[in-house]
Coordinates of C-alpha atoms in Angstrom, one line a residue:
M1115 CA 135.1 56.6 -11.9
A1116 CA 138.0 56.5 -10.2
L1117 CA 141.0 55.2 -14.0
H1118 CA 139.3 55.4 -17.3
S1119 CA 140.1 52.8 -19.2
T1120 CA 140.9 53.7 -23.1
A1121 CA 142.9 51.8 -25.8
G1122 CA 147.1 53.0 -26.4
V1123 CA 149.0 53.6 -29.4
L1124 CA 152.5 53.8 -29.0
T1125 CA 154.4 56.9 -30.9
Q1126 CA 158.3 56.8 -32.2
T1127 CA 159.1 58.7 -28.8
G1128 CA 157.2 55.9 -26.9
V1129 CA 154.3 57.9 -25.6
T1130 CA 151.1 56.1 -25.0
T1131 CA 148.0 58.2 -26.1
Q1132 CA 145.2 57.6 -24.9
V1133 CA 142.7 56.8 -28.5
S1134 CA 139.5 58.4 -26.5
A1135 CA 139.9 61.4 -24.3
G1136 CA 137.8 60.1 -21.1
S1137 CA 137.2 61.8 -18.3
R1138 CA 139.7 62.0 -15.6
I1139 CA 141.6 60.6 -13.1
T1140 CA 140.5 62.0 -10.0
A1141 CA 141.9 59.3 -7.4
I1142 CA 145.1 61.0 -8.8
D1143 CA 143.5 64.0 -8.5
A1144 CA 141.8 63.6 -4.3
L1145 CA 145.3 61.5 -4.3
R1146 CA 147.5 65.3 -5.0
G1147 CA 144.4 66.9 -3.1
M1148 CA 144.9 65.6 0.2
A1149 CA 149.3 66.1 -0.1
L1150 CA 148.8 69.2 -0.4
A1151 CA 145.5 69.2 2.0
L1152 CA 148.5 67.5 4.9
M1153 CA 151.1 70.1 3.5
A1154 CA 148.9 73.2 4.3
L1155 CA 148.3 72.0 7.3
T1156 CA 152.4 71.7 8.9
H1157 CA 152.4 75.1 6.6
A1158 CA 149.6 76.7 8.9
A1159 CA 151.4 75.8 12.1
F1160 CA 155.0 76.6 10.8
F1161 CA 153.4 80.1 10.2
I1162 CA 152.4 80.7 14.0
G1163 CA 155.3 79.2 15.3
V1164 CA 154.1 75.8 15.8
G1165 CA 156.4 72.1 15.2
M1166 CA 155.0 68.8 14.0
Q1167 CA 159.2 68.0 13.2
A1168 CA 158.8 64.0 12.4
E1169 CA 161.8 64.5 9.8
S1170 CA 165.6 64.9 9.9
Y1171 CA 167.0 67.6 7.6
G1172 CA 170.9 67.3 7.2
G1173 CA 171.1 64.8 9.6
Q1174 CA 171.1 66.7 13.2
R1175 CA 168.9 65.3 15.9
V1176 CA 165.1 65.1 15.7
Y1177 CA 163.5 66.4 19.0
L1178 CA 159.7 64.7 18.8
Q1179 CA 157.7 66.7 21.1
S1180 CA 153.9 64.5 22.3
P1181 CA 152.7 62.5 20.4
P1182 CA 150.3 64.7 18.8
Y1183 CA 152.6 66.8 17.8
W1184 CA 155.0 63.7 15.7
I1185 CA 151.6 61.2 14.9
S1186 CA 150.7 64.8 12.5
G1187 CA 154.2 65.1 11.2
L1188 CA 154.4 61.7 10.1
L1189 CA 150.7 62.6 7.9
T1190 CA 152.0 65.9 6.4
T1191 CA 155.7 64.4 5.5
L1192 CA 153.6 62.3 3.2
A1193 CA 153.1 65.3 0.9
S1194 CA 155.8 66.0 -0.7
P1195 CA 157.1 63.0 -1.9
I1196 CA 153.7 62.6 -3.5
F1197 CA 153.2 66.4 -4.8
F1198 CA 156.5 65.7 -6.9
C1199 CA 155.3 62.5 -7.7
L1200 CA 151.5 63.2 -8.9
A1201 CA 153.8 65.8 -10.6
G1202 CA 155.3 63.4 -12.7
V1203 CA 152.4 61.7 -14.5
S1204 CA 150.5 65.5 -14.5
L1205 CA 152.9 65.8 -17.2
A1206 CA 152.9 62.5 -18.7
L1207 CA 149.1 63.5 -18.7
L1208 CA 149.4 66.2 -20.5
E1209 CA 152.3 65.6 -22.8
Q1210 CA 149.6 63.1 -23.9
S1211 CA 146.4 65.2 -24.0
R1212 CA 148.8 67.9 -26.5
V1213 CA 150.2 64.7 -28.6
R1214 CA 146.3 64.6 -29.6
K1215 CA 145.4 68.1 -30.2
G1216 CA 148.5 67.2 -33.5
A1217 CA 151.2 69.4 -31.1
S1218 CA 154.8 68.7 -32.7
P1219 CA 157.7 66.9 -29.6
W1220 CA 159.1 69.9 -29.5
A1221 CA 156.2 72.2 -29.2
V1222 CA 155.3 70.4 -26.2
S1223 CA 158.8 70.5 -24.3
R1224 CA 158.0 74.6 -25.3
F1225 CA 155.0 74.4 -23.5
I1226 CA 156.2 72.5 -19.9
L1227 CA 159.3 74.6 -20.3
A1228 CA 156.5 77.5 -20.2
R1229 CA 154.7 76.1 -17.6
A1230 CA 157.9 75.4 -15.8
G1231 CA 159.2 79.1 -15.9
V1232 CA 155.8 80.5 -14.4
I1233 CA 155.7 78.7 -11.1
M1234 CA 159.8 79.2 -10.7
A1235 CA 158.3 83.6 -10.5
L1236 CA 155.6 82.2 -8.3
D1237 CA 157.9 80.3 -6.4
L1238 CA 160.7 83.6 -6.1
T1239 CA 158.5 85.9 -5.8
I1240 CA 155.3 85.3 -3.6
C1241 CA 155.8 82.4 -2.2
A1242 CA 159.8 83.2 -1.1
W1243 CA 158.5 86.4 0.8
L1244 CA 155.1 85.8 2.2
W1245 CA 157.6 82.5 3.3
L1246 CA 160.8 83.8 4.3
G1247 CA 159.8 87.5 4.0
K1248 CA 163.3 87.8 2.0
M1249 CA 163.9 86.9 -1.6
P1250 CA 164.7 84.7 -3.4
Y1251 CA 164.0 81.8 -1.8
I1252 CA 164.6 78.0 -3.3
H1253 CA 161.5 76.1 -2.3
V1254 CA 159.4 72.9 -3.6
L1255 CA 158.1 74.6 -6.7
T1256 CA 161.2 75.9 -7.6
A1257 CA 162.7 72.7 -6.9
M1258 CA 160.1 71.3 -9.3
G1259 CA 160.0 73.8 -12.0
L1260 CA 164.2 72.5 -12.3
G1261 CA 163.3 69.4 -12.6
M1262 CA 160.3 70.5 -15.4
I1263 CA 163.2 72.0 -17.0
I1264 CA 165.4 68.7 -17.4
L1265 CA 162.4 66.7 -17.8
A1266 CA 161.1 68.3 -21.2
G1267 CA 164.4 67.3 -22.4
L1268 CA 164.1 63.7 -21.1
R1269 CA 160.9 63.1 -22.2
L1270 CA 161.9 63.4 -25.7
L1271 CA 164.1 59.9 -24.9
P1272 CA 162.5 56.6 -25.0
T1273 CA 160.4 55.3 -21.6
R1274 CA 161.8 53.2 -20.2
A1275 CA 165.6 55.3 -20.5
I1276 CA 163.7 57.9 -18.9
L1277 CA 163.5 54.7 -16.3
V1278 CA 166.5 54.1 -16.6
V1279 CA 167.7 58.0 -15.8
A1280 CA 165.4 58.6 -13.0
I1281 CA 166.5 55.3 -11.4
A1282 CA 169.9 55.8 -11.9
T1283 CA 169.9 59.7 -10.1
L1284 CA 168.3 58.4 -7.1
L1285 CA 171.0 55.7 -6.8
V1286 CA 173.9 57.5 -7.6
H1287 CA 172.0 60.8 -5.6
Q1288 CA 171.9 58.7 -2.2
G1289 CA 175.6 58.1 -3.3
I1290 CA 177.1 61.0 -3.1
I1291 CA 175.1 61.2 0.1
E1292 CA 176.9 58.7 1.3
V1293 CA 180.6 60.8 0.8
L1294 CA 179.1 63.9 1.6
R1295 CA 178.1 62.6 5.2
P1296 CA 181.4 63.8 7.3
Q1297 CA 180.8 67.8 6.5
L1298 CA 177.0 67.5 6.4
E1299 CA 176.4 65.6 9.5
A1300 CA 179.5 68.5 10.9
G1301 CA 178.1 70.7 9.7
A1302 CA 180.9 72.7 7.2
P1303 CA 179.8 74.9 5.0
Q1304 CA 178.4 75.0 1.4
S1305 CA 178.3 76.3 -2.1
L1306 CA 175.5 77.0 -3.8
A1307 CA 175.8 74.6 -6.3
Q1308 CA 175.6 72.0 -3.7
A1309 CA 172.7 73.2 -1.9
L1310 CA 171.1 72.8 -4.7
L1311 CA 172.0 70.4 -6.9
L1312 CA 172.1 68.3 -3.5
T1313 CA 171.5 69.1 -0.5
Y1314 CA 170.0 71.4 1.4
S1315 CA 170.8 74.6 3.6
Y1316 CA 169.9 78.0 5.2
E1317 CA 173.3 79.2 5.3
T1318 CA 174.0 80.0 1.1
H1319 CA 172.4 83.0 -0.7
P1320 CA 169.4 82.2 -1.6
P1321 CA 168.8 79.7 0.6
V1322 CA 167.3 76.0 -0.8
G1323 CA 165.4 73.7 0.7
F1324 CA 165.0 71.2 -1.9
P1325 CA 168.4 69.9 -3.9
V1326 CA 167.0 69.2 -7.5
L1327 CA 168.8 65.9 -7.4
G1328 CA 167.0 64.7 -4.7
W1329 CA 163.5 65.8 -6.5
G1330 CA 163.2 65.9 -9.7
P1331 CA 163.4 62.3 -10.4
V1332 CA 161.0 61.1 -8.0
M1333 CA 158.8 63.4 -10.5
W1334 CA 160.4 61.6 -13.5
L1335 CA 159.1 58.1 -12.0
G1336 CA 155.9 59.7 -11.6
F1337 CA 156.0 60.6 -15.7
V1338 CA 158.0 57.5 -16.6
L1339 CA 153.6 55.8 -14.7
G1340 CA 151.2 58.3 -15.8
R1341 CA 152.5 57.7 -19.8
N1342 CA 151.8 54.0 -18.6
L1343 CA 148.5 54.5 -17.1
S1344 CA 146.6 53.0 -20.2
Q1345 CA 147.6 49.6 -18.6
P1346 CA 145.1 47.3 -17.4
M1347 CA 147.2 46.4 -14.5
L1348 CA 147.2 50.1 -13.2
H1349 CA 143.4 50.0 -12.7
Q1350 CA 143.6 47.3 -10.5
P1351 CA 143.4 47.7 -7.0
R1352 CA 145.8 44.8 -5.9
T1353 CA 148.2 46.1 -8.2
W1354 CA 149.1 49.5 -5.9
I1355 CA 149.2 47.0 -3.1
V1356 CA 152.0 45.5 -3.9
I1357 CA 153.3 48.7 -5.0
G1358 CA 152.8 50.2 -1.6
G1359 CA 153.9 47.0 -0.3
G1360 CA 157.2 46.5 -1.9
L1361 CA 158.7 49.7 -1.1
L1362 CA 157.1 49.5 2.7
L1363 CA 159.8 46.7 2.6
L1364 CA 162.4 47.8 0.4
W1365 CA 162.3 50.8 3.6
L1366 CA 162.6 48.6 6.2
A1367 CA 165.5 46.4 5.1
L1368 CA 166.7 50.2 4.3
R1369 CA 166.7 51.6 7.9
L1370 CA 167.3 47.9 9.6
I1371 CA 170.9 48.0 7.9
G1372 CA 171.2 52.2 8.9
G1373 CA 170.3 53.6 6.0
Y1374 CA 171.5 54.2 1.9
G1375 CA 171.6 58.4 2.1
D1376 CA 170.0 58.9 4.8
L1377 CA 171.2 61.7 7.8
G1378 CA 168.3 60.3 9.5
S1379 CA 169.6 57.0 10.1
Y1380 CA 167.8 54.8 13.4
R1381 CA 170.6 54.9 16.3
A1382 CA 171.6 52.5 19.7
G1383 CA 169.4 54.3 22.1
D1384 CA 166.4 56.7 20.3
S1385 CA 163.1 55.6 21.0
L1386 CA 161.0 53.6 18.8
P1387 CA 159.6 56.4 17.8
H1388 CA 162.5 57.3 15.7
F1389 CA 162.8 54.2 13.5
L1390 CA 160.0 56.4 11.5
V1391 CA 162.0 59.4 11.7
M1392 CA 163.9 60.1 8.3
S1393 CA 165.9 62.5 6.2
K1394 CA 164.2 65.1 4.5
A1395 CA 166.4 67.3 3.4
P1396 CA 168.3 65.8 1.4
P1397 CA 165.3 63.3 0.9
S1398 CA 166.9 59.3 1.6
L1399 CA 166.0 56.6 -0.1
S1400 CA 163.8 55.1 2.6
Y1401 CA 162.7 58.5 3.5
L1402 CA 161.1 58.6 -0.3
A1403 CA 160.1 54.9 -0.3
F1404 CA 157.9 54.6 2.5
K1405 CA 156.2 57.6 1.8
L1406 CA 155.5 56.1 -1.6
G1407 CA 154.6 52.9 0.1
I1408 CA 152.0 54.5 1.9
A1409 CA 150.5 56.6 -1.0
A1410 CA 150.2 53.2 -3.2
L1411 CA 148.0 51.7 -0.5
I1412 CA 145.7 54.6 -0.1
F1413 CA 145.6 55.2 -4.3
A1414 CA 144.3 51.7 -4.1
A1415 CA 141.8 52.5 -1.9
L1416 CA 141.0 55.4 -4.1
V1417 CA 140.5 52.6 -6.9
A1418 CA 139.3 50.1 -5.3
F1419 CA 136.2 52.6 -4.3
P1420 CA 135.8 54.9 -6.9
T1421 CA 132.8 56.9 -5.9
L1422 CA 134.8 58.6 -2.2
V1423 CA 136.7 60.6 -4.7
D1424 CA 133.1 62.6 -5.8
A1425 CA 131.2 62.9 -3.1
G1426 CA 131.8 64.3 1.0
L1427 CA 135.1 65.7 2.1
L1428 CA 137.1 63.4 -0.8
R1429 CA 135.3 65.7 -3.2
L1430 CA 136.9 68.9 -1.5
L1431 CA 140.0 66.9 -2.0
T1432 CA 139.2 66.0 -5.8
L1433 CA 138.5 70.0 -6.5
I1434 CA 142.1 71.2 -4.7
G1435 CA 143.7 68.3 -6.8
Q1436 CA 142.5 69.8 -9.9
T1437 CA 143.9 73.0 -8.5
S1438 CA 147.1 72.6 -7.4
L1439 CA 149.8 74.8 -8.4
F1440 CA 147.0 77.6 -8.0
F1441 CA 146.0 76.2 -4.1
Y1442 CA 150.1 75.5 -3.4
V1443 CA 150.7 79.9 -4.3
M1444 CA 147.4 81.2 -2.4
H1445 CA 147.7 78.4 0.8
I1446 CA 150.9 80.1 0.9
V1447 CA 148.9 83.8 0.5
V1448 CA 146.2 83.0 3.1
Y1449 CA 148.6 81.9 6.2
H1450 CA 150.3 84.4 5.9
I1451 CA 147.3 86.7 6.4
L1452 CA 145.8 84.2 9.5
A1453 CA 148.8 84.7 10.9
Q1454 CA 149.4 87.9 11.0
C1455 CA 146.1 87.8 12.8
F1456 CA 146.6 85.6 15.1
F1457 CA 149.1 87.3 16.7
L1458 CA 147.5 91.1 17.0
F1459 CA 145.4 88.7 19.9
D1460 CA 146.3 87.6 23.1
P1461 CA 145.5 84.1 23.1
P1462 CA 144.2 81.8 25.7
E1463 CA 147.3 79.2 26.2
L1464 CA 146.7 76.1 24.9
P1465 CA 148.5 73.5 23.5
G1466 CA 149.9 74.9 20.0
I1467 CA 148.6 71.8 18.2
V1468 CA 144.9 73.1 19.0
Y1469 CA 146.3 76.2 17.0
G1470 CA 147.9 74.9 14.4
Y1471 CA 145.6 72.8 13.4
A1472 CA 142.7 75.4 14.0
V1473 CA 144.6 78.3 12.1
W1474 CA 144.4 75.0 9.2
A1475 CA 141.0 74.4 9.6
L1476 CA 140.4 78.1 8.9
G1477 CA 142.6 78.7 5.9
M1478 CA 140.8 75.4 4.4
I1479 CA 137.3 77.3 4.9
A1480 CA 138.9 80.4 2.9
L1481 CA 140.9 77.9 0.1
V1482 CA 138.5 75.8 -0.9
P1483 CA 136.1 78.6 -1.9
L1484 CA 138.3 80.3 -3.6
C1485 CA 139.2 76.8 -5.7
E1486 CA 136.2 76.7 -7.1
R1487 CA 136.3 79.7 -8.9
Y1488 CA 138.9 79.7 -10.3
R1489 CA 138.5 76.0 -11.3
A1490 CA 135.1 77.8 -13.5
L1491 CA 137.8 80.1 -14.7
R1492 CA 140.4 78.1 -15.7
K1493 CA 137.9 76.0 -17.6
R1494 CA 136.3 78.7 -19.4
Y1495 CA 139.0 80.3 -20.3
P1496 CA 140.9 77.1 -21.4
E1497 CA 143.7 77.9 -24.0
S1498 CA 143.9 81.5 -21.7
V1499 CA 147.0 82.4 -19.6
L1500 CA 145.3 79.9 -17.1
R1501 CA 146.4 76.9 -19.0
Y1502 CA 150.0 77.3 -17.3
L1503 CA 148.5 76.8 -13.6

């Protein structure tokens, strides 16, 4: 089943704990797996020098290649917002599981802090070395880990207070980006602190790809969602259609007025496809609304047809979603190796996107059985160090 409805108990910290353990929320696993598979596609292409850019970085002018490239890029840019949002959902479900087992508030926060440390260590060592060939590099997992460290304290607040903090941080961050717009569009040097908290920069030491105050609130909103998943209305596809439609209307309004904190604003003379190209670094409100709006509509379909997530190709996405951190680290390892092999040969002249998809498919063939074995191992040793992964 996609969503399991259980009764809930409200604790003093505002955490709704499920009375029965229930089954995994496999629709969430499938959506996370889809995001990771799309992330793997853009990274596989990156490793062999094939660009699928359909998002703006630092307000730089975006050159869109032929439709197969930018349409693929639009699909892959769904990955990061979904990944961050569902990381928050997973932490809320983890919190509920620990509370059911009698863990104290501090014990839950300590577990989250330990997990944050593990994923940051993986990002700053294995992932950084294989990604750019130098260390360290503040990328997806480090930004996520820093957001988790903040969340370890935020989770002690009532759920509504966390919601207010997340929304306020998003809006304030976008306002600061508007103030910094002239500096960023001019390519002025940035401090590491500014890049880490607010923007992004490949010129700082270490380089920063994901600012904490831009992406952290996405995770915190996911955490609020996770705490409320026992609400019956969230088990209905029409709820997610309304949420998705509302987010897309917000995106359209922001896009038409020129954006708020969007360095990738649509300009006169831009081609029609550029209307769909927004700022990912730093993430703009219009970018997040567009991607999460689409994600909500996809989730509505997964909830409406729950048997699909346990069969066929969607079953593979569920598997990936259930082993998300392992998949993330291993996909960088696998595609780094495949890229090294690719450059050993002199392949025939074909469009780069053909090779991008081919390398991605080869990597997925290797990654799926690895995830299956890892999931079985984690089930066999549930209280081992693997629980932090």
